[in-house]
PDB file of C-alpha atoms and ligand atoms in Angstrom:
ATOM      1  CA  MET H   1      -9.751  31.511 -61.929  1.00  0.00           C
ATOM      2  CA  SER H   2      -6.907  29.145 -61.159  1.00  0.00           C
ATOM      3  CA  ALA H   3      -7.220  25.424 -61.899  1.00  0.00           C
ATOM      4  CA  PRO H   4      -9.378  23.693 -59.286  1.00  0.00           C
ATOM      5  CA  LEU H   5      -7.856  21.395 -56.676  1.00  0.00           C
ATOM      6  CA  LYS H   6      -9.829  18.168 -57.102  1.00  0.00           C
ATOM      7  CA  ILE H   7      -9.874  15.099 -54.880  1.00  0.00           C
ATOM      8  CA  THR H   8     -11.603  11.991 -56.222  1.00  0.00           C
ATOM      9  CA  ILE H   9     -12.238   9.222 -53.717  1.00  0.00           C
ATOM     10  CA  LEU H  10     -11.631   5.772 -55.208  1.00  0.00           C
ATOM     11  CA  GLY H  11     -11.938   3.993 -51.870  1.00  0.00           C
ATOM     12  CA  CYS H  12     -12.267   5.171 -48.279  1.00  0.00           C
ATOM     13  CA  HIS H  13     -13.035   2.206 -46.070  1.00  0.00           C
ATOM     14  CA  SER H  14     -10.733   0.328 -43.733  1.00  0.00           C
ATOM     15  CA  ALA H  15      -9.232  -3.104 -44.140  1.00  0.00           C
ATOM     16  CA  THR H  16     -12.097  -5.415 -45.216  1.00  0.00           C
ATOM     17  CA  PRO H  17     -13.387  -4.597 -48.718  1.00  0.00           C
ATOM     18  CA  LYS H  18     -17.135  -5.088 -49.287  1.00  0.00           C
ATOM     19  CA  THR H  19     -19.535  -4.181 -52.100  1.00  0.00           C
ATOM     20  CA  ASN H  20     -19.313  -0.400 -52.512  1.00  0.00           C
ATOM     21  CA  ALA H  21     -16.863  -0.150 -49.605  1.00  0.00           C
ATOM     22  CA  TYR H  22     -13.392  -0.225 -51.078  1.00  0.00           C
ATOM     23  CA  PRO H  23      -9.978   0.149 -49.442  1.00  0.00           C
ATOM     24  CA  THR H  24      -8.126   3.440 -49.546  1.00  0.00           C
ATOM     25  CA  SER H  25      -7.080   5.249 -52.707  1.00  0.00           C
ATOM     26  CA  GLN H  26      -7.602   8.724 -54.081  1.00  0.00           C
ATOM     27  CA  ILE H  27      -6.686  10.810 -57.091  1.00  0.00           C
ATOM     28  CA  VAL H  28      -5.661  14.405 -56.509  1.00  0.00           C
ATOM     29  CA  GLU H  29      -5.665  16.828 -59.419  1.00  0.00           C
ATOM     30  CA  VAL H  30      -3.386  19.764 -58.656  1.00  0.00           C
ATOM     31  CA  ARG H  31      -2.736  22.461 -61.261  1.00  0.00           C
ATOM     32  CA  GLY H  32      -3.670  20.004 -64.003  1.00  0.00           C
ATOM     33  CA  GLN H  33      -1.491  17.074 -62.809  1.00  0.00           C
ATOM     34  CA  LEU H  34      -2.896  13.800 -61.476  1.00  0.00           C
ATOM     35  CA  LEU H  35      -1.382  12.299 -58.326  1.00  0.00           C
ATOM     36  CA  LEU H  36      -2.367   8.913 -56.909  1.00  0.00           C
ATOM     37  CA  ILE H  37      -2.382   8.605 -53.132  1.00  0.00           C
ATOM     38  CA  ASP H  38      -2.479   5.066 -51.747  1.00  0.00           C
ATOM     39  CA  CYS H  39      -3.464   2.112 -53.837  1.00  0.00           C
ATOM     40  CA  GLY H  40      -5.664  -0.417 -52.047  1.00  0.00           C
ATOM     41  CA  GLU H  41      -6.811  -3.599 -53.760  1.00  0.00           C
ATOM     42  CA  GLY H  42      -8.872  -2.947 -56.900  1.00  0.00           C
ATOM     43  CA  THR H  43      -7.650   0.615 -57.418  1.00  0.00           C
ATOM     44  CA  GLN H  44      -7.130   0.094 -61.158  1.00  0.00           C
ATOM     45  CA  VAL H  45     -10.763  -0.985 -61.528  1.00  0.00           C
ATOM     46  CA  ARG H  46     -11.927   2.073 -59.555  1.00  0.00           C
ATOM     47  CA  LEU H  47      -9.810   4.306 -61.835  1.00  0.00           C
ATOM     48  CA  ARG H  48     -11.604   2.891 -64.855  1.00  0.00           C
ATOM     49  CA  GLU H  49     -15.031   3.183 -63.205  1.00  0.00           C
ATOM     50  CA  ASN H  50     -14.309   6.868 -62.582  1.00  0.00           C
ATOM     51  CA  SER H  51     -13.086   7.406 -66.176  1.00  0.00           C
ATOM     52  CA  ILE H  52      -9.756   8.728 -64.888  1.00  0.00           C
ATOM     53  CA  LYS H  53      -6.971   8.873 -67.443  1.00  0.00           C
ATOM     54  CA  PHE H  54      -4.602   6.973 -65.190  1.00  0.00           C
ATOM     55  CA  ASN H  55      -1.917   6.751 -67.842  1.00  0.00           C
ATOM     56  CA  GLN H  56      -1.313  10.441 -67.005  1.00  0.00           C
ATOM     57  CA  VAL H  57      -0.295   9.667 -63.408  1.00  0.00           C
ATOM     58  CA  LYS H  58       3.451  10.222 -62.913  1.00  0.00           C
ATOM     59  CA  HIS H  59       3.624  10.255 -59.092  1.00  0.00           C
ATOM     60  CA  ILE H  60       2.260   7.632 -56.693  1.00  0.00           C
ATOM     61  CA  PHE H  61       2.371   8.239 -52.934  1.00  0.00           C
ATOM     62  CA  ILE H  62       1.999   5.304 -50.524  1.00  0.00           C
ATOM     63  CA  SER H  63       1.339   6.147 -46.879  1.00  0.00           C
ATOM     64  CA  HIS H  64       2.232   2.747 -45.407  1.00  0.00           C
ATOM     65  CA  LEU H  65       2.515  -0.885 -46.341  1.00  0.00           C
ATOM     66  CA  HIS H  66      -0.730  -2.215 -44.860  1.00  0.00           C
ATOM     67  CA  GLY H  67      -2.631  -4.109 -47.555  1.00  0.00           C
ATOM     68  CA  ASP H  68      -5.636  -1.781 -47.623  1.00  0.00           C
ATOM     69  CA  HIS H  69      -3.327   1.015 -48.847  1.00  0.00           C
ATOM     70  CA  PHE H  70      -0.903  -0.927 -51.006  1.00  0.00           C
ATOM     71  CA  TYR H  71      -2.138  -4.265 -52.402  1.00  0.00           C
ATOM     72  CA  GLY H  72      -3.496  -2.699 -55.581  1.00  0.00           C
ATOM     73  CA  LEU H  73      -0.130  -1.329 -56.668  1.00  0.00           C
ATOM     74  CA  ILE H  74       1.370  -4.402 -58.346  1.00  0.00           C
ATOM     75  CA  GLY H  75      -1.791  -4.833 -60.446  1.00  0.00           C
ATOM     76  CA  LEU H  76      -1.876  -1.209 -61.523  1.00  0.00           C
ATOM     77  CA  LEU H  77       1.835  -1.110 -62.422  1.00  0.00           C
ATOM     78  CA  SER H  78       1.533  -4.338 -64.419  1.00  0.00           C
ATOM     79  CA  THR H  79      -1.516  -3.078 -66.328  1.00  0.00           C
ATOM     80  CA  LEU H  80       0.268   0.147 -67.260  1.00  0.00           C
ATOM     81  CA  SER H  81       3.008  -2.007 -68.778  1.00  0.00           C
ATOM     82  CA  LEU H  82       0.453  -4.076 -70.722  1.00  0.00           C
ATOM     83  CA  LEU H  83      -0.799  -0.756 -72.095  1.00  0.00           C
ATOM     84  CA  ASN H  84       2.769  -0.061 -73.315  1.00  0.00           C
ATOM     85  CA  ARG H  85       3.290   2.993 -71.174  1.00  0.00           C
ATOM     86  CA  THR H  86       6.677   4.662 -71.709  1.00  0.00           C
ATOM     87  CA  THR H  87       6.458   7.696 -69.364  1.00  0.00           C
ATOM     88  CA  PRO H  88       8.362   7.140 -66.081  1.00  0.00           C
ATOM     89  CA  ILE H  89       6.552   6.754 -62.740  1.00  0.00           C
ATOM     90  CA  THR H  90       7.948   7.743 -59.353  1.00  0.00           C
ATOM     91  CA  ILE H  91       6.715   5.934 -56.263  1.00  0.00           C
ATOM     92  CA  TYR H  92       7.146   7.577 -52.860  1.00  0.00           C
ATOM     93  CA  ALA H  93       6.780   4.802 -50.301  1.00  0.00           C
ATOM     94  CA  PRO H  94       8.226   3.426 -47.075  1.00  0.00           C
ATOM     95  CA  GLU H  95      11.326   1.283 -47.067  1.00  0.00           C
ATOM     96  CA  GLY H  96      10.443  -2.216 -48.279  1.00  0.00           C
ATOM     97  CA  ALA H  97       7.983  -1.305 -51.042  1.00  0.00           C
ATOM     98  CA  GLN H  98      10.620  -1.533 -53.747  1.00  0.00           C
ATOM     99  CA  GLU H  99      11.842  -4.909 -52.494  1.00  0.00           C
ATOM    100  CA  ILE H 100       8.301  -6.338 -52.350  1.00  0.00           C
ATOM    101  CA  LEU H 101       7.446  -5.139 -55.867  1.00  0.00           C
ATOM    102  CA  ASN H 102      10.740  -6.339 -57.339  1.00  0.00           C
ATOM    103  CA  ILE H 103      10.143  -9.855 -55.989  1.00  0.00           C
ATOM    104  CA  GLN H 104       6.656  -9.847 -57.526  1.00  0.00           C
ATOM    105  CA  PHE H 105       8.056  -8.668 -60.871  1.00  0.00           C
ATOM    106  CA  LYS H 106      10.877 -11.226 -60.741  1.00  0.00           C
ATOM    107  CA  TYR H 107       8.739 -14.299 -60.058  1.00  0.00           C
ATOM    108  CA  SER H 108       5.968 -13.274 -62.440  1.00  0.00           C
ATOM    109  CA  GLY H 109       8.494 -12.634 -65.229  1.00  0.00           C
ATOM    110  CA  THR H 110       7.244  -9.044 -65.548  1.00  0.00           C
ATOM    111  CA  TYR H 111       9.392  -6.534 -67.401  1.00  0.00           C
ATOM    112  CA  LEU H 112       7.916  -3.038 -67.275  1.00  0.00           C
ATOM    113  CA  SER H 113       7.635  -1.014 -70.470  1.00  0.00           C
ATOM    114  CA  TYR H 114       8.458   2.215 -68.575  1.00  0.00           C
ATOM    115  CA  PRO H 115      11.075   3.358 -66.021  1.00  0.00           C
ATOM    116  CA  LEU H 116       9.988   2.996 -62.380  1.00  0.00           C
ATOM    117  CA  HIS H 117      11.726   5.212 -59.821  1.00  0.00           C
ATOM    118  CA  PHE H 118      11.504   4.931 -56.054  1.00  0.00           C
ATOM    119  CA  VAL H 119      11.851   7.558 -53.355  1.00  0.00           C
ATOM    120  CA  GLU H 120      12.259   5.551 -50.167  1.00  0.00           C
ATOM    121  CA  LEU H 121      10.725   7.207 -47.122  1.00  0.00           C
ATOM    122  CA  LYS H 122      12.187   6.539 -43.691  1.00  0.00           C
ATOM    123  CA  SER H 123      12.455   9.883 -41.906  1.00  0.00           C
ATOM    124  CA  THR H 124      10.259  10.575 -38.888  1.00  0.00           C
ATOM    125  CA  LYS H 125      10.409  14.313 -39.627  1.00  0.00           C
ATOM    126  CA  SER H 126       8.440  16.162 -42.294  1.00  0.00           C
ATOM    127  CA  GLU H 127      10.478  16.423 -45.503  1.00  0.00           C
ATOM    128  CA  LEU H 128      10.095  17.803 -49.002  1.00  0.00           C
ATOM    129  CA  ILE H 129       9.879  14.786 -51.312  1.00  0.00           C
ATOM    130  CA  CYS H 130       8.567  16.190 -54.583  1.00  0.00           C
ATOM    131  CA  ASP H 131       9.253  19.602 -56.139  1.00  0.00           C
ATOM    132  CA  GLU H 132       7.444  20.122 -59.438  1.00  0.00           C
ATOM    133  CA  GLU H 133       6.948  23.263 -61.516  1.00  0.00           C
ATOM    134  CA  LYS H 134       3.500  24.012 -60.098  1.00  0.00           C
ATOM    135  CA  PHE H 135       3.343  22.212 -56.729  1.00  0.00           C
ATOM    136  CA  ILE H 136       5.348  20.562 -53.962  1.00  0.00           C
ATOM    137  CA  VAL H 137       4.690  17.547 -51.742  1.00  0.00           C
ATOM    138  CA  LYS H 138       5.905  17.141 -48.154  1.00  0.00           C
ATOM    139  CA  THR H 139       5.508  14.193 -45.815  1.00  0.00           C
ATOM    140  CA  ILE H 140       3.382  14.384 -42.667  1.00  0.00           C
ATOM    141  CA  PRO H 141       4.840  11.880 -40.173  1.00  0.00           C
ATOM    142  CA  LEU H 142       1.947   9.901 -38.642  1.00  0.00           C
ATOM    143  CA  GLU H 143       1.678   7.387 -35.825  1.00  0.00           C
ATOM    144  CA  HIS H 144       0.329   3.962 -36.727  1.00  0.00           C
ATOM    145  CA  ARG H 145       1.207   0.301 -36.158  1.00  0.00           C
ATOM    146  CA  VAL H 146       3.810   0.446 -38.943  1.00  0.00           C
ATOM    147  CA  TYR H 147       5.886   3.351 -40.308  1.00  0.00           C
ATOM    148  CA  THR H 148       3.399   5.780 -41.912  1.00  0.00           C
ATOM    149  CA  ASN H 149       3.366   9.193 -43.583  1.00  0.00           C
ATOM    150  CA  GLY H 150       0.596  11.486 -44.677  1.00  0.00           C
ATOM    151  CA  PHE H 151       1.209  13.873 -47.579  1.00  0.00           C
ATOM    152  CA  LEU H 152       0.819  17.628 -47.861  1.00  0.00           C
ATOM    153  CA  ILE H 153       0.358  18.913 -51.415  1.00  0.00           C
ATOM    154  CA  VAL H 154       0.883  22.651 -51.809  1.00  0.00           C
ATOM    155  CA  GLU H 155       0.403  24.665 -54.999  1.00  0.00           C
ATOM    156  CA  LYS H 156       3.168  27.069 -55.975  1.00  0.00           C
ATOM    157  CA  GLU H 157       2.155  30.677 -56.357  1.00  0.00           C
ATOM    158  CA  GLY H 158       0.956  31.484 -59.904  1.00  0.00           C
ATOM    159  CA  LYS H 159       1.644  34.609 -61.956  1.00  0.00           C
ATOM    160  CA  ARG H 160       0.124  38.032 -61.248  1.00  0.00           C
ATOM    161  CA  LYS H 161      -2.921  38.868 -63.357  1.00  0.00           C
ATOM    162  CA  LEU H 162      -3.260  41.741 -65.782  1.00  0.00           C
ATOM    163  CA  ASN H 163      -5.558  44.607 -64.726  1.00  0.00           C
ATOM    164  CA  LEU H 164      -7.161  45.199 -68.132  1.00  0.00           C
ATOM    165  CA  GLN H 165      -8.923  48.394 -67.102  1.00  0.00           C
ATOM    166  CA  LYS H 166      -5.679  49.901 -65.825  1.00  0.00           C
ATOM    167  CA  VAL H 167      -3.547  48.988 -68.859  1.00  0.00           C
ATOM    168  CA  GLU H 168      -6.209  50.509 -71.094  1.00  0.00           C
ATOM    169  CA  GLU H 169      -6.324  53.687 -69.006  1.00  0.00           C
ATOM    170  CA  LEU H 170      -2.549  54.029 -69.191  1.00  0.00           C
ATOM    171  CA  LYS H 171      -2.577  53.159 -72.903  1.00  0.00           C
ATOM    172  CA  ILE H 172      -0.006  50.423 -72.540  1.00  0.00           C
ATOM    173  CA  ASP H 173       0.623  48.534 -75.775  1.00  0.00           C
ATOM    174  CA  LYS H 174      -0.403  44.856 -75.936  1.00  0.00           C
ATOM    175  CA  ALA H 175       3.199  43.957 -76.773  1.00  0.00           C
ATOM    176  CA  TYR H 176       4.084  44.548 -73.097  1.00  0.00           C
ATOM    177  CA  PHE H 177       1.360  42.337 -71.593  1.00  0.00           C
ATOM    178  CA  LYS H 178       3.466  39.167 -71.457  1.00  0.00           C
ATOM    179  CA  LYS H 179       6.300  40.992 -69.671  1.00  0.00           C
ATOM    180  CA  ILE H 180       3.852  42.523 -67.203  1.00  0.00           C
ATOM    181  CA  VAL H 181       2.333  39.135 -66.359  1.00  0.00           C
ATOM    182  CA  ASN H 182       5.881  37.874 -65.774  1.00  0.00           C
ATOM    183  CA  GLY H 183       6.334  40.582 -63.124  1.00  0.00           C
ATOM    184  CA  GLU H 184       8.204  43.280 -65.052  1.00  0.00           C
ATOM    185  CA  ASP H 185       7.660  47.044 -64.743  1.00  0.00           C
ATOM    186  CA  VAL H 186       6.864  49.114 -67.874  1.00  0.00           C
ATOM    187  CA  ILE H 187       8.166  52.398 -69.228  1.00  0.00           C
ATOM    188  CA  SER H 188       5.256  54.423 -70.632  1.00  0.00           C
ATOM    189  CA  ASP H 189       5.395  56.481 -73.865  1.00  0.00           C
ATOM    190  CA  ASP H 190       6.260  59.652 -71.906  1.00  0.00           C
ATOM    191  CA  GLY H 191       9.201  57.846 -70.317  1.00  0.00           C
ATOM    192  CA  SER H 192       7.765  57.427 -66.801  1.00  0.00           C
ATOM    193  CA  LEU H 193       8.065  54.158 -64.914  1.00  0.00           C
ATOM    194  CA  ILE H 194       4.875  52.186 -64.252  1.00  0.00           C
ATOM    195  CA  LYS H 195       5.364  49.739 -61.398  1.00  0.00           C
ATOM    196  CA  ASN H 196       4.131  46.209 -61.986  1.00  0.00           C
ATOM    197  CA  GLU H 197       1.758  46.312 -58.992  1.00  0.00           C
ATOM    198  CA  GLU H 198      -0.079  49.285 -60.556  1.00  0.00           C
ATOM    199  CA  VAL H 199      -1.221  47.277 -63.564  1.00  0.00           C
ATOM    200  CA  THR H 200      -1.687  43.804 -62.099  1.00  0.00           C
ATOM    201  CA  PHE H 201      -3.749  41.962 -59.511  1.00  0.00           C
ATOM    202  CA  PRO H 202      -2.068  39.551 -57.072  1.00  0.00           C
ATOM    203  CA  PRO H 203      -2.025  35.859 -58.095  1.00  0.00           C
ATOM    204  CA  ASP H 204      -4.782  33.541 -56.847  1.00  0.00           C
ATOM    205  CA  PRO H 205      -4.170  32.356 -53.282  1.00  0.00           C
ATOM    206  CA  VAL H 206      -2.350  29.010 -53.185  1.00  0.00           C
ATOM    207  CA  LYS H 207      -4.355  25.957 -52.176  1.00  0.00           C
ATOM    208  CA  SER H 208      -3.137  22.959 -50.226  1.00  0.00           C
ATOM    209  CA  TYR H 209      -4.368  19.488 -49.390  1.00  0.00           C
ATOM    210  CA  ALA H 210      -3.298  17.408 -46.390  1.00  0.00           C
ATOM    211  CA  TYR H 211      -3.873  13.653 -46.469  1.00  0.00           C
ATOM    212  CA  CYS H 212      -3.590  11.867 -43.105  1.00  0.00           C
ATOM    213  CA  SER H 213      -4.300   8.150 -43.035  1.00  0.00           C
ATOM    214  CA  ASP H 214      -3.761   5.937 -41.010  1.00  0.00           C
ATOM    215  CA  THR H 215      -2.969   7.490 -37.658  1.00  0.00           C
ATOM    216  CA  THR H 216      -3.771   7.764 -34.028  1.00  0.00           C
ATOM    217  CA  TYR H 217      -4.681  11.230 -32.717  1.00  0.00           C
ATOM    218  CA  LYS H 218      -1.425  13.128 -33.231  1.00  0.00           C
ATOM    219  CA  PRO H 219      -1.468  16.870 -32.478  1.00  0.00           C
ATOM    220  CA  ASP H 220       2.225  17.113 -33.535  1.00  0.00           C
ATOM    221  CA  ILE H 221       1.036  17.317 -37.152  1.00  0.00           C
ATOM    222  CA  ILE H 222      -0.898  20.558 -36.584  1.00  0.00           C
ATOM    223  CA  PRO H 223       1.954  22.978 -37.444  1.00  0.00           C
ATOM    224  CA  ILE H 224       2.631  21.049 -40.689  1.00  0.00           C
ATOM    225  CA  ILE H 225      -0.976  21.134 -41.931  1.00  0.00           C
ATOM    226  CA  LYS H 226      -1.872  24.587 -40.529  1.00  0.00           C
ATOM    227  CA  ASN H 227      -4.429  26.506 -42.673  1.00  0.00           C
ATOM    228  CA  ALA H 228      -4.644  23.802 -45.362  1.00  0.00           C
ATOM    229  CA  THR H 229      -7.525  24.305 -47.797  1.00  0.00           C
ATOM    230  CA  ALA H 230      -8.702  20.756 -47.099  1.00  0.00           C
ATOM    231  CA  LEU H 231      -7.670  17.969 -44.763  1.00  0.00           C
ATOM    232  CA  TYR H 232      -8.479  14.291 -45.203  1.00  0.00           C
ATOM    233  CA  HIS H 233      -8.118  12.657 -41.807  1.00  0.00           C
ATOM    234  CA  GLU H 234      -8.928   9.078 -41.038  1.00  0.00           C
ATOM    235  CA  SER H 235     -11.876   8.409 -38.729  1.00  0.00           C
ATOM    236  CA  THR H 236     -11.947   4.657 -38.333  1.00  0.00           C
ATOM    237  CA  PHE H 237     -14.124   4.731 -35.197  1.00  0.00           C
ATOM    238  CA  LEU H 238     -16.953   6.588 -33.492  1.00  0.00           C
ATOM    239  CA  GLU H 239     -16.596   7.655 -29.836  1.00  0.00           C
ATOM    240  CA  LEU H 240     -18.360   4.443 -28.750  1.00  0.00           C
ATOM    241  CA  HIS H 241     -15.255   2.484 -29.760  1.00  0.00           C
ATOM    242  CA  LYS H 242     -12.676   5.064 -28.739  1.00  0.00           C
ATOM    243  CA  ASN H 243     -11.041   2.421 -26.533  1.00  0.00           C
ATOM    244  CA  LEU H 244      -9.912   0.601 -29.708  1.00  0.00           C
ATOM    245  CA  CYS H 245      -7.884   3.594 -30.932  1.00  0.00           C
ATOM    246  CA  ALA H 246      -4.851   3.039 -28.685  1.00  0.00           C
ATOM    247  CA  LYS H 247      -4.461  -0.620 -29.665  1.00  0.00           C
ATOM    248  CA  THR H 248      -5.109  -0.263 -33.395  1.00  0.00           C
ATOM    249  CA  LYS H 249      -3.510   3.209 -33.708  1.00  0.00           C
ATOM    250  CA  HIS H 250      -6.511   4.764 -35.395  1.00  0.00           C
ATOM    251  CA  SER H 251      -8.660   7.842 -34.648  1.00  0.00           C
ATOM    252  CA  THR H 252     -12.287   8.696 -34.015  1.00  0.00           C
ATOM    253  CA  ALA H 253     -14.276  11.189 -36.089  1.00  0.00           C
ATOM    254  CA  LYS H 254     -14.249  13.601 -33.141  1.00  0.00           C
ATOM    255  CA  GLN H 255     -10.456  13.380 -32.823  1.00  0.00           C
ATOM    256  CA  ALA H 256     -10.088  14.072 -36.553  1.00  0.00           C
ATOM    257  CA  ALA H 257     -12.325  17.122 -36.138  1.00  0.00           C
ATOM    258  CA  SER H 258     -10.252  18.328 -33.199  1.00  0.00           C
ATOM    259  CA  ILE H 259      -7.124  18.217 -35.396  1.00  0.00           C
ATOM    260  CA  ALA H 260      -8.999  20.126 -38.149  1.00  0.00           C
ATOM    261  CA  LYS H 261     -10.110  22.784 -35.673  1.00  0.00           C
ATOM    262  CA  GLN H 262      -6.672  23.265 -34.126  1.00  0.00           C
ATOM    263  CA  ALA H 263      -5.044  23.422 -37.563  1.00  0.00           C
ATOM    264  CA  ASN H 264      -7.651  25.920 -38.793  1.00  0.00           C
ATOM    265  CA  VAL H 265      -8.175  24.063 -42.080  1.00  0.00           C
ATOM    266  CA  GLY H 266     -10.922  25.032 -44.529  1.00  0.00           C
ATOM    267  CA  HIS H 267     -12.676  21.668 -44.769  1.00  0.00           C
ATOM    268  CA  LEU H 268     -12.288  18.258 -43.168  1.00  0.00           C
ATOM    269  CA  ILE H 269     -12.979  15.136 -45.228  1.00  0.00           C
ATOM    270  CA  LEU H 270     -13.600  12.057 -43.088  1.00  0.00           C
ATOM    271  CA  GLY H 271     -12.829   8.518 -44.260  1.00  0.00           C
ATOM    272  CA  HIS H 272     -11.280   5.086 -43.514  1.00  0.00           C
ATOM    273  CA  TYR H 273     -14.494   4.010 -41.795  1.00  0.00           C
ATOM    274  CA  SER H 274     -14.546   0.678 -39.983  1.00  0.00           C
ATOM    275  CA  ALA H 275     -16.848  -1.872 -41.640  1.00  0.00           C
ATOM    276  CA  ARG H 276     -18.795  -2.249 -38.367  1.00  0.00           C
ATOM    277  CA  TYR H 277     -20.753   0.981 -38.947  1.00  0.00           C
ATOM    278  CA  LYS H 278     -23.841   1.163 -41.147  1.00  0.00           C
ATOM    279  CA  ASN H 279     -24.648   4.879 -41.081  1.00  0.00           C
ATOM    280  CA  LEU H 280     -21.858   7.257 -42.122  1.00  0.00           C
ATOM    281  CA  ASP H 281     -23.919  10.283 -41.037  1.00  0.00           C
ATOM    282  CA  ASP H 282     -23.018   9.365 -37.441  1.00  0.00           C
ATOM    283  CA  PHE H 283     -19.373  10.235 -38.269  1.00  0.00           C
ATOM    284  CA  LYS H 284     -20.436  13.647 -39.503  1.00  0.00           C
ATOM    285  CA  ALA H 285     -22.654  14.294 -36.474  1.00  0.00           C
ATOM    286  CA  GLU H 286     -19.892  13.434 -33.982  1.00  0.00           C
ATOM    287  CA  ALA H 287     -17.270  15.435 -35.867  1.00  0.00           C
ATOM    288  CA  GLN H 288     -19.517  18.494 -36.076  1.00  0.00           C
ATOM    289  CA  THR H 289     -19.525  18.806 -32.308  1.00  0.00           C
ATOM    290  CA  GLU H 290     -15.902  20.011 -32.780  1.00  0.00           C
ATOM    291  CA  PHE H 291     -15.682  21.489 -36.289  1.00  0.00           C
ATOM    292  CA  GLU H 292     -18.312  22.808 -38.692  1.00  0.00           C
ATOM    293  CA  ASN H 293     -17.051  22.111 -42.246  1.00  0.00           C
ATOM    294  CA  ILE H 294     -17.256  18.327 -42.392  1.00  0.00           C
ATOM    295  CA  LEU H 295     -17.417  16.353 -45.641  1.00  0.00           C
ATOM    296  CA  LEU H 296     -17.873  12.584 -45.823  1.00  0.00           C
ATOM    297  CA  ALA H 297     -15.667  10.648 -48.215  1.00  0.00           C
ATOM    298  CA  LYS H 298     -17.619   8.206 -50.380  1.00  0.00           C
ATOM    299  CA  SER H 299     -16.484   6.078 -53.313  1.00  0.00           C
ATOM    300  CA  ARG H 300     -16.734   7.924 -56.645  1.00  0.00           C
ATOM    301  CA  LYS H 301     -17.180  11.271 -54.941  1.00  0.00           C
ATOM    302  CA  THR H 302     -15.094  14.267 -56.131  1.00  0.00           C
ATOM    303  CA  PHE H 303     -14.419  17.268 -53.924  1.00  0.00           C
ATOM    304  CA  VAL H 304     -13.478  20.484 -55.691  1.00  0.00           C
ATOM    305  CA  PHE H 305     -11.742  23.409 -53.946  1.00  0.00           C
TER     306      PHE H 305
HETATM  307 ZN1   ZN S   1      -5.864   1.441 -43.408  1.00  0.00          ZN
HETATM  308 ZN1   ZN S   2      -3.011   0.852 -41.603  1.00  0.00          ZN
END
């Protein structure tokens, strides 16, 4: 089995934090690496509450500069310095984030113990922003009151897997196993060629995770997130308050489900609930009129795919 794709919700409510209703942040574990997406106020406390080894985070993705997605960043970065971190961090964020943080560092006399790199996002088209050994990250241009991107995390294809029964049958020596897993063909003892596909299974299917918050209903994103293993899509409102979506540039649970259905994703995780609602099951019920596989984001909840 390949490493699980894990999404841990640190906060999933909209702008006004309350007890047990924290602003947006999540940790994604992809092929063993931890990525932080958005960093609302109190994120560093949530990381500790969830026993996440946040010193291992090397990439931080910020969707937009509204406080409920961003105000926890200066605190987290400062704490990492107090902990004497030396590993670099790269922040992928809209234009302005670097300037804001630098002013905060300057006037608080903060000198970081580690290098901080910025990838400034300003394109309105989807672009590849991070290309690591085992995964890539692309932007998902969203439509909100300020410049906003979602993020699509896609695993890279792993190695083929050895068919133990077959290699035994063909009496292939163990010394060749590493080469076979790396995709090479083998010459058997009698000199005949054994093609790699004969002695291996295909690699595990790649998994992907699309994060879309905050945004109005935007069908343009469907081709970008098509067939994703899981989609997180904001659902600030229920249908009762659909009229507020145009003004605030948010979505309803039903609209999020419509995007999930059209994009043929595996699961839809709802979140970014407005503080006006008491019962989150209503979000699930409305969304399920459009799309079956609905999950509700809740603080401290981990989804594994
Ligand atoms: Zn928000
Ligand atoms: Zn916002």
